[in-house]
């Protein structure tokens, strides 16, 4: 099991002309292959900032992010795209793209100047469609399918990009319980079958506890990474929400409203 | 279509004669020969260049700004040309009369609109490099458009009927009256713009998923955006300079291509827009000079009269407009 991404004494936040806002300090996180890792924390705690920093979109205030032993900020865009793929929360702009075409766009880091798909590209796209079980949708337009199906299509696109690390930003928002569970199970299956590392942020903590290999919990004081059972036993979840009406039941492994 | 455009007009030249004349033979009447070489052929070539160039630049803008209402004019290039020409034609009244005739020669007008387009182009490229937000570029372009119409409005208020008429004629666009030298310059500009656009096919496809996905797939967004804006500027700028502000083609043709081919793949859209642009512009030119009409109708009116119903019809027929 190898480490794909690690952060060394990473401090994240924003720097403007007048002031520096620090969101979290001295993070030492390790993302290893074959692991499904969830990132949880209250709204506004800085999950997005953390994701933006470890994907190289935003500069760290100090410390480093290493992806495959190379500093993330020293990657050329094309090389980075071959090592890291994203699934974002933003809505897709209107277009006539079919599911197949959308997934095939994931091959862009590998195709020639005009984007022609060769045999390998088509095989990779086909493989991604099979892994996410959406082959039957391939010829549909992307606006004709449900939210749950679209999420799978976007994951298939990331798979087609053929990177050791996939990062998803809140992939389960807008989905009902059934589709949330099926999406989590899909992510779990993908890490096991492809040995990729998948990191995702989520607010579905109960489900994340049951299905993640590891979790990263962000609170204003600390950021911890560990296996879910250890996090439960050392009481990390209790610090997640600063509200007397929400408590964590360690035995049941879920939050209780009092 | 091309031959038809040369054949039809206030004087109809038989198809066969057009063919013989263009393939190097001798037409049976020397007047026909004269009309073809000096009038109809340059006009048909201009129509193709204008149609293709405007249509492609419209396609680029619609994808870059993720806005189906975008066209080549959103960058404000034609506004720049309009402003410069308005100043020359309408402002000529403020100058001593001996300068008047010099200022109003066709060459000066082409020069003015070229300068107008180029200065806005420089402004747009500057803004594009400063601004991180792509939508802000769109707004700057639109603001410049309103600013221009305001200035033009003020200028018309102070100008004579004759000047107004001249300006109105120019603003209705014209495919004719271009010399062979002008056509050559226009062809080089349009050709260069089309090459740049073709090199942007892959980035344009990436942009279908939005800016952030495009970046995550290895696209150098800033560079791609600059190339796309530069290509549009050179296409729309040179065309406006030589043929006046021709409306509608840039907005409508990409939609006609998208609706008939039902795709967003720019490798397909590029060529379909390319051919539709040329064919539709030739068609509009034929309509503007139908046999039986003594005069040539303004091309700008024709493009909208023909184009608007076509887009509405296609929209009604194919509901999933994207």
XYZ file of C-alpha atoms in Angstrom:
580
model
C 0.000 0.000 0.000
C 1.624 3.182 -1.134
C 1.036 6.786 -0.183
C -0.264 8.783 -3.143
C -0.718 12.183 -1.580
C 0.716 13.539 1.623
C 0.757 16.921 3.272
C 3.704 18.035 5.374
C 3.091 20.704 8.011
C 0.467 22.175 5.729
C -1.211 25.401 6.790
C -4.201 26.471 4.751
C -6.114 29.714 4.556
C -6.424 32.939 2.645
C -3.979 35.735 2.210
C -5.167 39.175 1.212
C -3.262 42.438 1.112
C -4.370 43.428 4.587
C -4.589 40.202 6.534
C -3.936 36.487 6.659
C -6.808 34.182 7.593
C -5.583 30.820 8.790
C -8.101 28.009 8.540
C -6.079 25.023 9.712
C -2.455 24.595 10.748
C 0.182 21.875 10.578
C -1.804 19.269 8.729
C -0.039 15.976 8.134
C -2.437 13.903 6.094
C -1.708 10.720 4.161
C -3.841 9.426 1.327
C -2.968 5.835 0.412
C -3.932 3.742 -2.592
C -6.966 1.474 -2.317
C -8.491 3.622 0.442
C -11.864 5.321 0.531
C -11.397 8.415 2.671
C -14.142 10.826 3.678
C -13.702 14.425 4.750
C -16.281 15.742 7.193
C -16.824 18.965 9.072
C -19.469 21.607 9.684
C -20.412 24.109 6.972
C -17.858 26.886 6.616
C -15.151 24.988 8.481
C -12.857 25.003 5.461
C -13.386 21.668 3.727
C -13.412 23.328 0.335
C -10.276 25.318 1.143
C -8.529 22.097 2.141
C -9.638 20.376 -1.075
C -8.613 23.403 -3.155
C -5.198 23.423 -1.516
C -4.440 19.721 -1.894
C -5.564 19.807 -5.534
C -3.171 22.645 -6.285
C -5.876 25.195 -7.152
C -4.974 27.326 -4.140
C -1.529 27.989 -2.674
C -0.872 26.835 0.902
C 0.059 29.492 3.480
C 2.970 27.259 4.450
C 4.006 23.629 4.230
C 3.795 21.360 1.205
C 1.499 18.987 -0.622
C 3.215 16.063 -2.320
C 1.475 14.031 -4.996
C 3.486 10.931 -5.914
C 6.539 12.510 -4.222
C 6.372 15.640 -6.331
C 5.219 19.006 -4.991
C 1.736 19.628 -6.333
C 2.515 23.218 -7.257
C 5.418 22.161 -9.476
C 3.234 19.996 -11.732
C 2.509 21.097 -15.280
C -1.278 21.238 -15.855
C -1.207 18.244 -18.187
C 0.895 16.070 -15.835
C -1.338 16.971 -12.912
C -4.395 15.980 -14.954
C -2.835 12.535 -15.441
C -2.419 12.074 -11.681
C -5.458 13.720 -10.166
C -9.063 13.897 -11.311
C -11.975 15.785 -9.800
C -15.725 15.483 -9.429
C -17.121 18.906 -8.577
C -20.436 20.085 -7.154
C -20.982 22.789 -9.756
C -23.769 22.433 -12.285
C -22.691 21.603 -15.838
C -23.269 24.359 -18.407
C -25.989 23.554 -20.961
C -24.737 21.480 -23.883
C -25.730 18.610 -26.122
C -23.067 16.213 -24.828
C -24.024 12.547 -24.682
C -22.978 10.434 -21.716
C -20.329 8.721 -23.808
C -18.909 12.036 -25.045
C -18.886 13.432 -21.508
C -16.994 10.442 -20.132
C -14.654 10.548 -23.134
C -13.698 14.144 -22.266
C -11.849 12.551 -19.341
C -9.343 11.321 -21.939
C -8.332 14.876 -22.860
C -4.994 14.748 -21.004
C -3.985 11.875 -23.316
C -5.475 12.768 -26.702
C -3.855 14.698 -29.566
C -4.377 18.392 -30.429
C -7.838 17.860 -31.845
C -8.948 15.306 -29.242
C -9.262 12.163 -31.373
C -9.950 8.989 -29.382
C -7.683 6.053 -30.196
C -8.295 2.384 -29.347
C -6.871 2.705 -25.803
C -9.002 5.780 -25.138
C -12.178 4.015 -26.217
C -11.308 0.981 -24.071
C -10.715 3.183 -21.028
C -14.035 4.954 -21.559
C -15.810 1.613 -21.953
C -14.145 0.326 -18.789
C -15.244 3.422 -16.862
C -18.824 2.983 -18.088
C -18.797 -0.670 -17.012
C -17.307 0.003 -13.565
C -20.014 2.577 -12.857
C -22.702 0.387 -14.480
C -23.984 3.036 -16.840
C -23.282 1.392 -20.223
C -27.006 1.497 -21.008
C -26.943 5.310 -20.714
C -24.004 5.839 -23.070
C -26.012 7.265 -25.950
C -28.345 9.412 -23.811
C -27.836 13.156 -23.564
C -26.477 14.193 -20.181
C -29.521 16.362 -19.443
C -31.935 13.474 -19.973
C -30.754 11.409 -16.998
C -31.476 11.661 -13.257
C -29.218 13.374 -10.703
C -28.080 10.020 -9.349
C -27.176 8.799 -12.832
C -25.407 12.060 -13.668
C -23.260 11.711 -10.552
C -22.202 8.262 -11.771
C -21.427 9.716 -15.198
C -19.187 12.347 -13.627
C -17.434 9.638 -11.614
C -17.008 7.614 -14.817
C -15.423 10.683 -16.419
C -12.945 10.894 -13.543
C -12.220 7.153 -13.920
C -11.596 7.580 -17.644
C -9.009 10.212 -16.741
C -7.089 7.230 -15.334
C -5.515 8.839 -12.263
C -4.335 7.163 -9.035
C -6.254 9.744 -6.984
C -9.853 10.934 -7.409
C -11.246 13.750 -5.282
C -14.997 14.351 -5.076
C -16.610 17.427 -3.570
C -19.864 16.473 -1.828
C -20.946 13.832 -4.371
C -24.052 12.811 -2.413
C -25.796 16.190 -2.195
C -29.229 16.237 -3.879
C -29.516 12.428 -3.729
C -32.041 10.384 -1.736
C -30.956 7.731 0.785
C -31.116 4.894 -1.731
C -28.878 6.677 -4.208
C -26.549 7.946 -1.491
C -25.960 4.390 -0.330
C -25.520 3.086 -3.851
C -23.037 5.876 -4.627
C -21.010 5.184 -1.459
C -20.970 1.484 -2.283
C -19.821 2.285 -5.801
C -16.937 4.396 -4.462
C -16.030 1.597 -2.043
C -16.071 -0.963 -4.844
C -13.923 1.281 -7.043
C -11.205 1.633 -4.404
C -11.139 -2.127 -3.925
C -11.173 -3.079 -7.586
C -8.913 -0.399 -9.031
C -6.643 0.302 -6.044
C -7.225 4.001 -6.599
C -7.419 6.368 -3.656
C -10.734 8.201 -3.427
C -11.208 11.221 -1.175
C -14.612 12.842 -0.858
C -16.206 15.484 1.313
C -19.665 14.785 2.658
C -22.309 15.714 5.209
C -23.696 12.177 5.381
C -21.664 11.278 8.443
C -23.626 8.151 9.448
C -23.064 6.584 6.041
C -19.459 7.731 5.862
C -18.713 6.080 9.221
C -20.026 2.777 7.932
C -18.325 2.729 4.551
C -15.082 4.753 4.724
C -11.720 3.151 5.339
C -10.513 6.366 6.926
C -12.021 9.704 7.829
C -10.653 13.207 8.115
C -12.552 15.288 10.661
C -12.229 19.063 10.561
C -13.078 21.122 13.637
C -12.000 24.681 14.435
C -9.333 23.318 16.800
C -7.909 20.243 15.101
C -7.953 18.181 11.959
C -7.622 14.444 12.585
C -7.297 11.500 10.241
C -7.964 7.946 11.413
C -10.125 4.868 10.918
C -13.809 5.418 11.826
C -13.802 3.009 14.796
C -10.789 4.733 16.364
C -12.387 8.122 15.847
C -15.526 6.913 17.615
C -13.628 5.464 20.567
C -11.478 8.556 21.090
C -14.534 10.818 20.992
C -13.577 12.922 17.980
C -17.133 13.070 16.650
C -18.382 14.730 19.818
C -16.344 17.832 18.968
C -17.758 18.144 15.456
C -20.774 20.353 16.094
C -20.761 23.104 18.689
C -24.384 22.685 19.714
C -25.719 21.324 23.006
C -28.695 19.737 21.222
C -26.561 17.467 19.046
C -24.682 14.685 20.764
C -22.846 11.692 19.390
C -23.906 8.236 20.506
C -20.710 6.200 20.439
C -22.500 2.876 20.744
C -24.848 3.381 17.832
C -22.277 5.341 15.863
C -24.644 8.179 15.023
C -25.729 11.650 16.059
C -28.702 12.102 18.387
C -30.851 15.220 18.624
C -31.873 16.009 22.146
C -24.912 28.355 -54.281
C -21.742 30.215 -55.151
C -22.499 30.095 -58.888
C -26.119 30.929 -58.264
C -25.047 34.016 -56.354
C -22.916 35.150 -59.272
C -25.601 34.312 -61.796
C -28.556 36.107 -60.223
C -29.020 39.833 -59.882
C -30.608 42.818 -61.533
C -29.016 41.436 -64.709
C -29.358 37.651 -64.820
C -26.407 35.856 -66.357
C -27.044 32.265 -67.501
C -25.482 29.596 -65.314
C -23.454 28.156 -68.186
C -21.908 31.541 -68.952
C -20.898 31.990 -65.313
C -19.220 28.596 -65.379
C -17.361 29.279 -68.640
C -16.274 32.681 -67.463
C -14.966 31.415 -64.122
C -13.112 28.477 -65.612
C -11.143 30.800 -67.829
C -13.347 30.732 -70.911
C -14.937 33.629 -72.743
C -18.513 34.586 -71.893
C -20.675 35.360 -74.911
C -21.173 38.996 -73.875
C -18.286 41.156 -72.689
C -20.603 43.072 -70.336
C -21.368 39.815 -68.553
C -17.691 39.084 -68.292
C -17.177 42.546 -66.838
C -20.008 42.157 -64.319
C -18.768 38.766 -63.187
C -15.129 39.655 -62.697
C -15.548 43.135 -61.271
C -18.772 42.905 -59.399
C -20.372 39.537 -58.779
C -17.307 37.382 -58.102
C -15.744 39.713 -55.494
C -19.127 40.008 -53.836
C -19.651 36.244 -53.691
C -16.175 35.700 -52.248
C -16.779 38.422 -49.658
C -20.095 36.800 -48.764
C -18.389 33.463 -48.100
C -15.590 35.034 -46.040
C -18.028 37.118 -44.009
C -20.476 34.262 -43.459
C -17.862 31.709 -42.407
C -15.905 34.152 -40.242
C -18.855 35.550 -38.346
C -20.468 32.143 -37.832
C -17.285 30.604 -36.412
C -16.604 33.548 -34.125
C -20.180 33.275 -32.850
C -19.605 29.604 -32.065
C -16.433 30.446 -30.113
C -18.186 33.111 -28.060
C -21.202 30.941 -27.239
C -18.999 28.196 -25.838
C -16.513 30.473 -24.059
C -19.213 32.511 -22.327
C -21.530 29.494 -21.849
C -24.256 31.740 -23.202
C -26.479 30.887 -26.165
C -27.084 34.590 -26.777
C -23.439 35.444 -27.262
C -22.213 36.418 -30.713
C -19.143 38.075 -32.185
C -20.521 41.471 -31.208
C -20.436 40.721 -27.460
C -16.773 41.651 -27.250
C -17.695 45.126 -28.436
C -15.545 44.960 -31.583
C -18.304 46.017 -33.944
C -19.228 48.733 -31.475
C -15.674 50.001 -31.738
C -15.924 50.048 -35.514
C -19.325 51.737 -35.407
C -18.042 54.413 -33.043
C -15.016 55.178 -35.202
C -17.063 55.357 -38.393
C -19.736 57.450 -36.697
C -17.093 59.921 -35.594
C -15.728 60.138 -39.123
C -19.057 60.405 -40.981
C -21.145 62.286 -38.475
C -18.339 64.324 -36.995
C -17.162 65.486 -40.424
C -19.606 68.379 -40.187
C -17.496 70.007 -37.502
C -14.519 70.275 -39.836
C -13.859 72.740 -42.665
C -15.604 71.638 -45.863
C -12.453 70.951 -47.924
C -11.549 68.174 -45.459
C -15.020 66.785 -45.741
C -14.612 65.061 -49.087
C -11.298 63.528 -48.045
C -12.765 62.166 -44.834
C -15.768 60.603 -46.444
C -13.976 58.539 -49.059
C -14.602 54.791 -48.724
C -10.972 54.125 -47.832
C -11.109 56.420 -44.847
C -14.233 54.640 -43.647
C -12.565 51.232 -43.900
C -9.529 52.650 -42.148
C -11.675 54.153 -39.395
C -13.579 50.954 -38.726
C -10.357 48.946 -38.768
C -8.817 51.301 -36.231
C -12.012 51.173 -34.188
C -12.004 47.369 -34.117
C -8.303 47.149 -33.370
C -8.405 49.582 -30.463
C -11.284 47.677 -28.890
C -9.405 44.436 -29.569
C -6.411 45.789 -27.627
C -8.729 46.859 -24.835
C -10.418 43.446 -24.728
C -7.109 41.569 -24.658
C -5.898 43.838 -21.862
C -9.079 43.290 -19.884
C -8.920 39.536 -20.582
C -5.457 39.338 -19.057
C -6.374 41.434 -16.014
C -9.727 39.862 -15.190
C -9.968 36.395 -13.716
C -13.697 36.228 -14.269
C -14.715 35.411 -17.833
C -18.218 36.799 -17.381
C -16.713 40.182 -16.517
C -15.231 40.325 -20.033
C -18.728 39.806 -21.406
C -20.052 42.664 -19.300
C -17.206 44.975 -20.334
C -18.037 44.227 -23.979
C -21.743 44.912 -23.472
C -21.024 48.127 -21.537
C -18.850 49.304 -24.376
C -21.724 48.564 -26.748
C -24.158 50.769 -24.803
C -21.511 53.464 -24.434
C -21.067 53.453 -28.219
C -24.740 53.695 -29.021
C -25.023 56.618 -26.622
C -22.178 58.497 -28.334
C -23.585 57.670 -31.765
C -26.956 58.958 -30.563
C -25.412 62.255 -29.514
C -23.555 62.547 -32.816
C -26.682 61.908 -34.922
C -28.414 64.694 -33.043
C -25.904 67.185 -34.386
C -25.553 65.928 -37.927
C -27.203 66.690 -41.235
C -29.711 64.461 -43.048
C -27.146 63.645 -45.702
C -24.568 62.481 -43.169
C -27.183 60.463 -41.337
C -28.163 58.703 -44.524
C -24.555 57.851 -45.290
C -24.014 56.478 -41.812
C -27.228 54.451 -41.928
C -26.192 52.929 -45.249
C -22.839 51.910 -43.833
C -24.392 50.447 -40.714
C -26.676 48.265 -42.840
C -23.626 46.431 -44.108
C -22.478 45.787 -47.629
C -20.778 42.859 -49.299
C -20.119 44.631 -52.570
C -17.702 47.375 -53.554
C -14.616 45.656 -52.170
C -11.524 45.872 -54.325
C -9.467 42.738 -54.965
C -6.767 44.087 -52.641
C -9.292 44.524 -49.848
C -10.572 41.014 -50.417
C -7.048 39.638 -50.203
C -6.466 41.420 -46.877
C -9.822 40.219 -45.578
C -9.089 36.649 -46.714
C -5.749 36.594 -44.895
C -7.334 37.889 -41.662
C -10.266 35.482 -41.843
C -7.991 32.557 -42.761
C -5.743 33.257 -39.788
C -8.744 33.569 -37.471
C -10.165 30.286 -38.751
C -6.843 28.481 -38.174
C -6.698 29.754 -34.585
C -10.304 28.648 -34.088
C -9.552 25.169 -35.431
C -6.659 24.873 -32.985
C -9.133 25.628 -30.176
C -11.481 22.721 -30.937
C -10.176 20.555 -28.093
C -10.158 23.350 -25.461
C -13.675 24.298 -26.558
C -14.842 20.736 -25.939
C -13.227 20.787 -22.499
C -15.016 24.066 -21.736
C -18.371 22.328 -22.278
C -17.981 21.035 -18.714
C -17.184 24.485 -17.345
C -13.987 26.273 -16.441
C -13.035 24.189 -13.396
C -13.469 20.798 -15.024
C -11.558 22.050 -18.052
C -8.656 23.061 -15.822
C -8.760 19.714 -14.015
C -8.340 17.992 -17.372
C -5.070 19.786 -17.998
C -6.317 22.780 -19.954
C -4.270 25.940 -19.693
C -7.399 28.019 -19.309
C -5.896 31.493 -19.501
C -4.020 30.694 -22.675
C -6.982 28.958 -24.322
C -9.229 31.896 -23.451
C -6.762 34.361 -24.920
C -6.482 32.379 -28.162
C -10.274 32.139 -28.471
C -10.759 35.855 -27.842
C -7.974 36.746 -30.241
C -9.426 34.520 -32.974
C -12.869 36.085 -32.549
C -11.438 39.573 -32.532
C -9.511 39.115 -35.727
C -12.492 37.508 -37.474
C -15.171 39.932 -36.337
C -12.868 42.945 -36.426
C -11.668 42.491 -39.999
C -15.139 41.636 -41.275
C -16.756 44.655 -39.648
C -14.016 46.827 -41.039
C -14.642 45.753 -44.623
C -18.321 44.827 -44.741
C -19.836 46.890 -41.969
C -21.595 45.592 -38.874
C -23.414 42.525 -40.188
C -25.866 41.260 -37.639
C -27.386 37.938 -36.825
C -25.135 35.510 -38.730
C -22.778 35.123 -35.781
C -25.631 34.472 -33.387
C -27.916 32.336 -35.547
C -25.663 30.087 -37.650
C -24.055 28.210 -34.711
C -27.564 27.478 -33.427
C -28.666 26.215 -36.822
C -25.629 23.900 -36.828
C -26.256 22.743 -33.241
C -29.941 22.112 -33.866
C -29.504 20.185 -37.090
C -26.575 18.058 -35.915
C -27.750 17.650 -32.287
C -24.222 17.623 -30.965
C -21.877 19.744 -28.896
C -18.710 18.196 -30.248
C -16.769 21.115 -31.701
C -14.989 18.933 -34.244
C -18.415 18.504 -35.872
C -19.754 21.946 -35.002
C -16.726 23.703 -36.440
C -17.250 22.307 -39.922
C -21.035 22.467 -39.900
C -20.937 26.082 -38.730
C -18.251 26.789 -41.313
C -20.353 25.520 -44.225
C -23.676 26.812 -42.961
C -22.084 30.228 -42.497
C -20.886 30.397 -46.091
C -24.051 28.962 -47.611
C -26.462 31.072 -45.586
C -24.555 34.250 -46.334
C -24.597 33.463 -50.076
C -28.300 32.751 -49.823
C -28.873 36.102 -48.097
C -26.833 37.833 -50.777
C -28.932 36.204 -53.521
C -32.106 37.273 -51.715
C -30.837 40.844 -51.495
C -30.357 41.082 -55.269
C -33.163 38.931 -56.654
C -33.843 39.342 -60.375
C -36.508 41.947 -60.922
C -35.246 44.149 -58.116
C -33.705 47.317 -59.470
C -31.601 47.967 -56.393
C -29.757 45.743 -53.959
C -31.435 45.465 -50.567
C -29.307 46.067 -47.454
C -27.676 42.772 -46.473
C -28.157 43.372 -42.764
C -31.922 43.453 -43.139
C -31.901 40.231 -45.174
C -29.785 38.251 -42.698
C -32.272 38.968 -39.920
C -35.379 38.513 -42.066
C -34.191 35.082 -43.178
C -32.335 34.029 -40.049
C -34.826 34.804 -37.305
C -37.661 32.567 -38.593
C -35.216 29.734 -39.294
C -33.965 29.680 -35.702
C -37.490 29.915 -34.293
C -38.641 27.098 -36.590
C -35.761 24.835 -35.554
C -36.453 25.596 -31.895
C -40.093 24.640 -32.231
C -39.228 21.419 -34.008
C -36.459 20.265 -31.685
C -37.487 20.975 -28.149
C -34.305 20.043 -26.367
C -32.549 23.307 -27.094
C -29.137 23.396 -25.479
